[in-house]
Coordinates of C-alpha atoms in Angstrom, one line a residue:
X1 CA -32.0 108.6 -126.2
X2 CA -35.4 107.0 -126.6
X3 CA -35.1 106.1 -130.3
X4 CA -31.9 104.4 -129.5
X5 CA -33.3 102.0 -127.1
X6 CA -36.4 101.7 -129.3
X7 CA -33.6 100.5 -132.6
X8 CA -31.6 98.6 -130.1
X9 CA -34.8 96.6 -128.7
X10 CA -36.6 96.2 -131.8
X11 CA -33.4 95.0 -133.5
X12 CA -33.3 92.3 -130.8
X13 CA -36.5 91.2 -131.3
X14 CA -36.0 90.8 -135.2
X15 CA -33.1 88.4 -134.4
X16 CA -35.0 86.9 -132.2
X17 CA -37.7 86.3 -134.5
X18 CA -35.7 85.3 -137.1
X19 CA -34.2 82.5 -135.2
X20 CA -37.8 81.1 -134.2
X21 CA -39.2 81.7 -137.8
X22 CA -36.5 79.3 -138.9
X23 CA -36.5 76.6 -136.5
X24 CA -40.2 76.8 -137.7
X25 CA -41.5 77.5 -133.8
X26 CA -44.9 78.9 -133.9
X27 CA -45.4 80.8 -130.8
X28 CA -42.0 81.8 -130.7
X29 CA -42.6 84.0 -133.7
X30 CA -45.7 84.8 -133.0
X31 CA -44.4 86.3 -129.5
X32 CA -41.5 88.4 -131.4
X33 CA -43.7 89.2 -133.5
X34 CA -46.5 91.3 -131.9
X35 CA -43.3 92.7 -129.4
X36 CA -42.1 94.7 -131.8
X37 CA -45.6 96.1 -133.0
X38 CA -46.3 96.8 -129.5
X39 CA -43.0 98.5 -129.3
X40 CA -44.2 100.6 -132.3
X41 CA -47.1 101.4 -130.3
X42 CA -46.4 102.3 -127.0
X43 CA -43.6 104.8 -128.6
X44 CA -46.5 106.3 -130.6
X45 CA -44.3 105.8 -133.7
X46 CA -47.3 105.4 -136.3
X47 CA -44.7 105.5 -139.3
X48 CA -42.2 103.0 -137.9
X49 CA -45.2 100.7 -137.1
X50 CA -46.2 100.3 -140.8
X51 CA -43.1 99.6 -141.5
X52 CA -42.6 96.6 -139.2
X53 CA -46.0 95.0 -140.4
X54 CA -45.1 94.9 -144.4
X55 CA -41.1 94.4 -143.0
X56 CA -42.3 91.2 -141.0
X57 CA -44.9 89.9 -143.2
X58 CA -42.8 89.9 -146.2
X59 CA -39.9 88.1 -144.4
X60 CA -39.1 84.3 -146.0
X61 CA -41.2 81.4 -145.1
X62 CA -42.5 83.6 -142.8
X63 CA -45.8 81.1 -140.5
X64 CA -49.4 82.3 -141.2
X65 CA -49.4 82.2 -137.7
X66 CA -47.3 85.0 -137.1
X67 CA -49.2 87.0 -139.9
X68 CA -52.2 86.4 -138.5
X69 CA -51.4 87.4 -135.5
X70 CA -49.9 90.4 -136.4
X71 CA -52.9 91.5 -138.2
X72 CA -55.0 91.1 -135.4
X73 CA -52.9 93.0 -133.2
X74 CA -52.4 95.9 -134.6
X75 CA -56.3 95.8 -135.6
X76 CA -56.5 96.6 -131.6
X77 CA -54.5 99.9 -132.7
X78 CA -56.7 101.1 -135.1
X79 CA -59.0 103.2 -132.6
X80 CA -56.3 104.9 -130.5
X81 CA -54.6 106.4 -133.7
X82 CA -54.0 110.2 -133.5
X83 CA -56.0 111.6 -136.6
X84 CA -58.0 110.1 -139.7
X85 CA -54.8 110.2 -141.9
X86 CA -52.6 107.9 -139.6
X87 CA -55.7 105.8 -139.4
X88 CA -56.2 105.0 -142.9
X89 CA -52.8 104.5 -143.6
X90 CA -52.7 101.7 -140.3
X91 CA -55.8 100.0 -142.4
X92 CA -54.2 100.3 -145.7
X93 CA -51.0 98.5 -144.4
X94 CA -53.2 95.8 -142.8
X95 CA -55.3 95.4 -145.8
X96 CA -52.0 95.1 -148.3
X97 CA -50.8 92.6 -145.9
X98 CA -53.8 90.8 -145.5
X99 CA -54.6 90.3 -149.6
X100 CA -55.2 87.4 -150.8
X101 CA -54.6 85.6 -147.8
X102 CA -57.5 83.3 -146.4
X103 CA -55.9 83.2 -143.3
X104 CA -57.0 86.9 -142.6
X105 CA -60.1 86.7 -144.6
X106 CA -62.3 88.0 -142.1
X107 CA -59.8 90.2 -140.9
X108 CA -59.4 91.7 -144.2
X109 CA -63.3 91.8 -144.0
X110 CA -63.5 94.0 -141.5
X111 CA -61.0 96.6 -142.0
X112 CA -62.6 97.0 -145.5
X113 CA -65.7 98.3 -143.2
X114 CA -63.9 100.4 -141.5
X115 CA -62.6 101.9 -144.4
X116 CA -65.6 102.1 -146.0
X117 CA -67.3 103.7 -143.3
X118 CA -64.6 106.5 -143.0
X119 CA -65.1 107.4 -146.8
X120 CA -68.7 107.1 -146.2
X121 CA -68.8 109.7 -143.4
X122 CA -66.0 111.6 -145.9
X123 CA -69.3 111.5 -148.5
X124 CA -67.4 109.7 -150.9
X125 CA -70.6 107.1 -151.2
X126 CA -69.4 105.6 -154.5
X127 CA -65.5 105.0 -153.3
X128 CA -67.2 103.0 -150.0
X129 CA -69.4 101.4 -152.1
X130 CA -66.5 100.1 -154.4
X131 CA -64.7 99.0 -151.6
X132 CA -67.1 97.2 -149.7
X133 CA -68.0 95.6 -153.1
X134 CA -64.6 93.7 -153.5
X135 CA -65.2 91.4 -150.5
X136 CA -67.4 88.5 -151.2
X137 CA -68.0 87.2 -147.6
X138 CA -70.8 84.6 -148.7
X139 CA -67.5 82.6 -149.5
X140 CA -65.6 82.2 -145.7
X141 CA -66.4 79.7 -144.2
X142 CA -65.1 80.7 -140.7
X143 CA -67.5 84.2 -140.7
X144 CA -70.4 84.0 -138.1
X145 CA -73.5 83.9 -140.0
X146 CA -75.1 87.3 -138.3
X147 CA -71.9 88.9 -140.1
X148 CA -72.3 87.7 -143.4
X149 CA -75.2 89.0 -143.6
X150 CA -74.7 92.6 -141.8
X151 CA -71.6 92.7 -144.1
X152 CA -73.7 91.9 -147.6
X153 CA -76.7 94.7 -146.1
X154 CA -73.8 96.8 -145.8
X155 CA -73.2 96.6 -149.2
X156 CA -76.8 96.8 -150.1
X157 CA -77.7 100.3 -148.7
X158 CA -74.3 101.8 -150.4
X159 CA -75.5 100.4 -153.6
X160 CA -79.0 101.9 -152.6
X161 CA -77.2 105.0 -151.6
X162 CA -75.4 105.6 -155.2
X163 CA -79.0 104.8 -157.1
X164 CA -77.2 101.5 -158.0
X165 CA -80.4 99.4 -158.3
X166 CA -79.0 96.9 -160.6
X167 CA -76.1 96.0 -158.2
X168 CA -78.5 96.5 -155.0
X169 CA -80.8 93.7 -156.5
X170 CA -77.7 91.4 -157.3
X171 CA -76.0 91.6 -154.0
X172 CA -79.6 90.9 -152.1
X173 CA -79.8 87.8 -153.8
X174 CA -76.9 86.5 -151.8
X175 CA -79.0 86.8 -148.5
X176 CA -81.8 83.9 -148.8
X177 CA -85.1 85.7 -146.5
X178 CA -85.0 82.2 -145.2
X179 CA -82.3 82.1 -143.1
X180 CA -84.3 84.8 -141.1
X181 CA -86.7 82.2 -140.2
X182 CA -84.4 79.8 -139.1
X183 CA -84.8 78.8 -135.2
X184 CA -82.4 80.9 -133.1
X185 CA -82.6 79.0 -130.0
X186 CA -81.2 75.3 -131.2
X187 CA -77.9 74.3 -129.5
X188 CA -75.0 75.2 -131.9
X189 CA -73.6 71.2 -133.2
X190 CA -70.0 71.2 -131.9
X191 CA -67.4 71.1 -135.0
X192 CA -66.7 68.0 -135.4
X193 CA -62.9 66.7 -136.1
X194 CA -61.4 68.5 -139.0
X195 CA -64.1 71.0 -139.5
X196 CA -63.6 74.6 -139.5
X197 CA -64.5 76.4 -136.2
X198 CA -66.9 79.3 -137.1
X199 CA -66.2 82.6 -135.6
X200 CA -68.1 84.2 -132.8
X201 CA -70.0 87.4 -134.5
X202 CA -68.3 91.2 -133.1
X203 CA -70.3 92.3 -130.8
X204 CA -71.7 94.9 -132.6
X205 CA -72.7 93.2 -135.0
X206 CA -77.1 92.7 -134.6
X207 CA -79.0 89.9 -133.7
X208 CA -80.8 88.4 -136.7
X209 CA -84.0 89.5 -136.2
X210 CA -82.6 93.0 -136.3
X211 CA -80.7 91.9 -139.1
X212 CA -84.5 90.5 -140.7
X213 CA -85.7 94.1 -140.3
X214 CA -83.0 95.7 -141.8
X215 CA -82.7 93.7 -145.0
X216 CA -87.1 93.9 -145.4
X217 CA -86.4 97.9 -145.1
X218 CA -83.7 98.4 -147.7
X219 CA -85.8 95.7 -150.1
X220 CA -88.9 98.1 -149.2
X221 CA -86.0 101.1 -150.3
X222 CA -85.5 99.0 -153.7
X223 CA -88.8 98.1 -154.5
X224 CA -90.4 101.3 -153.6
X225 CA -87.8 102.7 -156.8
X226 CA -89.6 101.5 -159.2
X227 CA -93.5 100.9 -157.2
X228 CA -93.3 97.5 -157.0
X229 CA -96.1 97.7 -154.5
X230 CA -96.8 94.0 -154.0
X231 CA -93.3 93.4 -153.2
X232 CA -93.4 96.3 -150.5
X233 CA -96.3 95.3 -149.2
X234 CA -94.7 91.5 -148.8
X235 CA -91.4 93.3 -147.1
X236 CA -94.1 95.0 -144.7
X237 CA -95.5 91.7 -144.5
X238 CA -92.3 90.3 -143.2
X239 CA -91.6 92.9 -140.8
X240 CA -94.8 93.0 -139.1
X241 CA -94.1 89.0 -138.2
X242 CA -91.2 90.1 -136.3
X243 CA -92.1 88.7 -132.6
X244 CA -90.7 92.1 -130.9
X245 CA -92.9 94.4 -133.3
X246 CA -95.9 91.5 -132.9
X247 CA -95.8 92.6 -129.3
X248 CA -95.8 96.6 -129.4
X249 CA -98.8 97.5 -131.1
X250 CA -96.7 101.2 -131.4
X251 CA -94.6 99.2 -133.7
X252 CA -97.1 97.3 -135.6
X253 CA -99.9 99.5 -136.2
X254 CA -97.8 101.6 -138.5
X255 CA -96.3 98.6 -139.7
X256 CA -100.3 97.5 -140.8
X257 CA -101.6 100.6 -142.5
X258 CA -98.8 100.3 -144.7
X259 CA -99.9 96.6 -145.7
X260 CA -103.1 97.9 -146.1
X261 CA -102.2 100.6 -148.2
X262 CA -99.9 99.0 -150.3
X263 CA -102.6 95.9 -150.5
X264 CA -104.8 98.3 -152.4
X265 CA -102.3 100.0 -154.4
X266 CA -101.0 96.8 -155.8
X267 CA -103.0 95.7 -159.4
X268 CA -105.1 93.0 -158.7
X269 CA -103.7 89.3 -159.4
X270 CA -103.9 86.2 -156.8
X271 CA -101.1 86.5 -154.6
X272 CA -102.0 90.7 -153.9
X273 CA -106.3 89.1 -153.4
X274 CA -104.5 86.0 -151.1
X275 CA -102.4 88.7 -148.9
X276 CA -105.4 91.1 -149.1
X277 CA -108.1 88.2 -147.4
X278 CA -105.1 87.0 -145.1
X279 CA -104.8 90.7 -143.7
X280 CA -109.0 90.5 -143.7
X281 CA -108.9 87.4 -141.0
X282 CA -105.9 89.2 -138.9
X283 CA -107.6 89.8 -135.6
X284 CA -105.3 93.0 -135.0
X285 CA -106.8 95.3 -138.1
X286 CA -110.0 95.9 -135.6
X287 CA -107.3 98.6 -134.6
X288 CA -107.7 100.4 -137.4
X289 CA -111.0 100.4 -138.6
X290 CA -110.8 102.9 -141.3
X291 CA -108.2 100.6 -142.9
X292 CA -111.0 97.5 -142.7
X293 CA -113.7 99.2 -144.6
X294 CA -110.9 100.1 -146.8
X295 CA -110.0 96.5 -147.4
X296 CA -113.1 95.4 -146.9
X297 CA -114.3 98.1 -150.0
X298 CA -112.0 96.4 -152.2
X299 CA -113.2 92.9 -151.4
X300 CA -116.8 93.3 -151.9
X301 CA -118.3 93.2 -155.6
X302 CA -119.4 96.6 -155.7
X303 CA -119.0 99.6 -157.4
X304 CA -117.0 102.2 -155.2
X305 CA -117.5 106.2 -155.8
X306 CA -114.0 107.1 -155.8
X307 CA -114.7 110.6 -154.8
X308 CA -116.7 109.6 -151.4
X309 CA -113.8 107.1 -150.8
X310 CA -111.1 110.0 -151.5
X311 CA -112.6 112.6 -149.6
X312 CA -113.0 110.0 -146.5
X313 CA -109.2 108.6 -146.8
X314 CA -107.5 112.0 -148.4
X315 CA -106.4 112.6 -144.8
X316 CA -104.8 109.3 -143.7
X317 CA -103.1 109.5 -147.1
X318 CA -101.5 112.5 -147.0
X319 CA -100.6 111.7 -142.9
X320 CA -99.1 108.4 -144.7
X321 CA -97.0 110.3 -146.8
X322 CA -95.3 112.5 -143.7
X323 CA -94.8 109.2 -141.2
X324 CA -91.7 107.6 -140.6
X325 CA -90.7 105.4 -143.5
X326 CA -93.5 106.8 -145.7
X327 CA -92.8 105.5 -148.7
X328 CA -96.0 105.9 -150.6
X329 CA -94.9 107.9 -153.9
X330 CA -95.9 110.9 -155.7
X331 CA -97.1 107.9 -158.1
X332 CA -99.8 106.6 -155.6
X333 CA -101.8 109.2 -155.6
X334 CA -102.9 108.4 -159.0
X335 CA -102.5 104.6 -158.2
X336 CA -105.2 104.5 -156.2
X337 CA -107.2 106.0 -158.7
X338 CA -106.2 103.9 -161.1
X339 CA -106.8 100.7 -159.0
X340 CA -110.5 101.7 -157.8
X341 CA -111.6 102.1 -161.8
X342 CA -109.6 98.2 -162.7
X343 CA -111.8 97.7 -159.3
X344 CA -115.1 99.1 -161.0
X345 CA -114.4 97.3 -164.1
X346 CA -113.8 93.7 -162.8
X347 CA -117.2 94.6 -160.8
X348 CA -119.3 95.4 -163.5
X349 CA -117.7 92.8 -166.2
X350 CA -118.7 90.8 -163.1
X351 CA -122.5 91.3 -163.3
X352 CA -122.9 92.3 -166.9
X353 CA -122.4 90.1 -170.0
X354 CA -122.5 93.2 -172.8
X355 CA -122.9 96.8 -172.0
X356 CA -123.1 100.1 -173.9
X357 CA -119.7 102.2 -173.3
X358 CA -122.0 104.9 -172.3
X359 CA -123.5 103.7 -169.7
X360 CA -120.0 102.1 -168.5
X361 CA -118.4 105.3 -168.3
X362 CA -121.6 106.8 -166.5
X363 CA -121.1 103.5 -163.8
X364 CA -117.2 104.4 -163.4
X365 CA -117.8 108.2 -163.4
X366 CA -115.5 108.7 -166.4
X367 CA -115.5 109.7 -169.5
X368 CA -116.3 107.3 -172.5
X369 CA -112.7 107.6 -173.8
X370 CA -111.5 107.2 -170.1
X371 CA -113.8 104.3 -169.7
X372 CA -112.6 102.6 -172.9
X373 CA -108.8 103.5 -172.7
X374 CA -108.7 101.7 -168.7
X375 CA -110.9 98.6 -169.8
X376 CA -108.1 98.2 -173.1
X377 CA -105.5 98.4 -170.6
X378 CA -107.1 95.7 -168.2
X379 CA -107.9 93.7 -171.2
X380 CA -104.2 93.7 -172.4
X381 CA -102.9 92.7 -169.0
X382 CA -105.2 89.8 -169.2
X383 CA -107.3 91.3 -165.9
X384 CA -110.0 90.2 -167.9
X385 CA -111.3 89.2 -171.0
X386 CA -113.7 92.0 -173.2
X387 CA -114.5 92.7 -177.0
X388 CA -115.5 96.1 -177.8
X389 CA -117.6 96.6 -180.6
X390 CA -116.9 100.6 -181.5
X391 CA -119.4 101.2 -184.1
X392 CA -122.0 99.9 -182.0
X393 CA -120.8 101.4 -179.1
X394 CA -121.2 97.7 -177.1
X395 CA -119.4 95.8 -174.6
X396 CA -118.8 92.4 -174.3
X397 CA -117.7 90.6 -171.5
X398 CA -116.9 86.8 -171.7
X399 CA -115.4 84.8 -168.6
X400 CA -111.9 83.9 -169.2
X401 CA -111.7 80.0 -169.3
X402 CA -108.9 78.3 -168.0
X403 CA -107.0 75.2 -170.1
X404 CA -108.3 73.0 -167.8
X405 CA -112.1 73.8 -168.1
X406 CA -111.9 74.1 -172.1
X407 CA -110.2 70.5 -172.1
X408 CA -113.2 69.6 -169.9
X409 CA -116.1 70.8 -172.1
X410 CA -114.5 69.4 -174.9
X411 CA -114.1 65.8 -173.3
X412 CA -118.0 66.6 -173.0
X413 CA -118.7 67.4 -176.5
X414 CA -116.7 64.9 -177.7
X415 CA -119.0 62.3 -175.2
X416 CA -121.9 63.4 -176.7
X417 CA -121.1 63.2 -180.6
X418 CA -119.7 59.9 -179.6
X419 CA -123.0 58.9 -178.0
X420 CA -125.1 60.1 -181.5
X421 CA -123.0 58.7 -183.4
X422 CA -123.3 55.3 -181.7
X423 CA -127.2 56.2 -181.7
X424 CA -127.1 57.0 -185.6
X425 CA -125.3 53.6 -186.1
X426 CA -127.7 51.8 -183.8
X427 CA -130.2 53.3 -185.6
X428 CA -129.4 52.8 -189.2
X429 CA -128.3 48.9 -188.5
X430 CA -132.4 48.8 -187.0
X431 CA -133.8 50.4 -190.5
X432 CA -131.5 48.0 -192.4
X433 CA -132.7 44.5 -190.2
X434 CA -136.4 45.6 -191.1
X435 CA -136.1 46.4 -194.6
X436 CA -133.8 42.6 -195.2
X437 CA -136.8 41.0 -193.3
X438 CA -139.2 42.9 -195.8
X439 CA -137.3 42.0 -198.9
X440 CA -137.1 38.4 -198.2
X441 CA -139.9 36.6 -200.7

């Protein structure tokens, strides 16, 4: 029958193989090789198939060659298997034979995806996520570039996934943001003699600008866990420089009301007031003019009425919350809030020296304990610099001096006593010329 002929052919190819295996000829192994997995195949006999691949791959002395190409061939199988249990079992044979092996690195790589992605759509998150995580790709040399990095983003959003923040942040560090910037368009250099050959990237695998997008959105996903608002709004940021979002103003005008929003959630230091009078100058925020005032608001040195500003931006708020990608928090609510009375303080610290906590709290519409418990908390995170005198009920304000200007004033004061001194001297050396001239008889 069949099975017969199948035996009889596959037996003639192991002899076969054997003989080029010893006489050390590449391509002749490699050719028996992949014959008999092909036999496998086209008889549909999943089992015997397995069989073959850990039978040949274990054989003595057997070429990397042959391994390799093995590998690789039945990879092609992978898709036409019957159900999900043959295919896992076809990828766990591969990946057993592939361990350990740089040879297959990248093959190994890949099957580990497509494991991964079978538990995934399984719903076992965590077991994807510990697969995935075994593979360090940032170490072949031979892996296209584009599919290091979809590989390691891979291995981001599973981490994201589980609530694994600690990991998520580790394995982002292996992607520098930098090589997003790098110039796509230069002519690859031709390897030179003896140097690896890079692989060409799958072709599913995205382009790095989609790649750019993808990693700024799951860092918006990790930052947004613990409302690291800066950092979101920098991840925005980076998106909106994308040159295909740049062009669609459906893409970027979303894209720029988050900036703005997470420009005036962030607490106030020089990087968020740099961004913040970048975004200012950015010709393309005339789009949204609601967002203008709104950054302009923050800009200016004035007192804002949080309830006039709430009831005017309420709406766009709560619309924020319901977009696509809305990640502004429960938290930001009350962030806002909080960042409009640091903005009230710095403004009146600004054009007062001392003030009574009444009046204070009457300026920031709060309470006096209100007042006094958000000017402690500015003054602890060094926002600014202010004594409170509590029997007295008195404010005071004093600019914060940097080293550089105190080393300056005292270079000053130090001139000056200097200069007396040397006047004093003068001086006294006069008084003591006139009275020797008096003494003398």
């Amino acid at each position: 029958g069949d099975s017969g002929n199948l035996e009889a052919s596959i037996d003639r190819l192991l002899n076969e193989e054997k003989q080029m295996r010893l006489a050390e000829n590449v391509s002749g192994t490699r050719k028996a090789a992949t014959e008999i997995l092909q036999l496998c195949f086209e008889a549909k006999d999943w089992k015997l198939l397995n069989e073959q691949i850990l039978n040949l791959s274990k054989k003595r002395g057997q070429l990397k060659q042959a391994v390799q190409s093995m590998v690789q061939q039945a990879m092609q199988y992978i898709d036409q298997t019957p159900d999900i249990e043959t295919r896992i079992e076809l990828i766990k044979t591969l990946n057993n034979v592939s361990a350990g092996k740089i040879y297959v690195e990248i093959e190994r790589a890949r099957l580990t995806r497509k494991l991964a992605k079978i538990k995934e759509d399984q719903g076992q998150i965590a077991e994807a996520a510990d697969l995935m995580q075994e593979v360090a790709v940032e170490t072949f040399g031979a892996m296209a570039k584009t599919e290091k990095i979809a590989f390691i983003l891979e291995q981001v959003r599973l981490c994201l996934d589980r609530q694994d923040y600690v990991r998520a942040q580790i394995l982002s560090r292996k992607i520098n943001p930098r090589v997003f910037d790098a110039d796509t368009k230069k002519d690859k250099k031709k390897p030179k003699e003896g140097e690896n050959i890079v692989e060409e990237a799958p072709a599913d695998i995205p382009s790095l600008l989609e790649l750019k997008r993808i990693y700024y959105e799951l860092m918006i996903r990790y930052y947004s866990h613990n409302n690291e608002y800066l950092e979101i709004c920098r991840s925005y940021k980076a998106i909106y420089d994308i040159p295909s979002v740049k062009e669609n103003p459906e893409q970027w005008i979303p894209v720029l009301r988050k900036i703005c929003w997470f420009l005036v959630l962030a607490p106030h230091d020089p990087m968020q007031s740099s961004l913040l009078n970048a975004t200012l100058e950015d010709k393309n925020l005339s789009e949204i003019p609601d967002f203008k005032m709104l950054l302009k608001q923050v800009v200016t040195m004035e007192v804002i009425q949080w309830t006039s500003l709430w009831n005017k931006y309420k709406d766009e708020f709560e619309k924020e919350k319901s977009m696509v990608g809305g990640s502004l928090g429960d938290k930001a609510g009350e962030d806002l809030k909080l960042r409009i009375i640091e903005h009230n303080i710095l403004v009146v610290s600004k054009y007062y020296s001392r003030i009574t906590l009444k009046r204070l709290a009457e300026l920031l519409c709060l309470s006096i304990e209100e007042a006094e418990k958000y000017l402690s908390e500015m003054v602890v995170s060094k926002a600014l610099i202010a004594k409170i005198d509590r029997p007295s009920g008195i404010v005071c304000f004093q600019v914060s001096k940097d080293s550089n200007e105190i080393l300056n004033s005292w270079a000053v004061n130090l001139e000056k006593l200097l200069d007396l001194v040397e006047k004093s001297c003068h001086q006294i050396h006069k008084e003591t010329m006139v009275h020797k001239a008096a003494l003398r008889p």
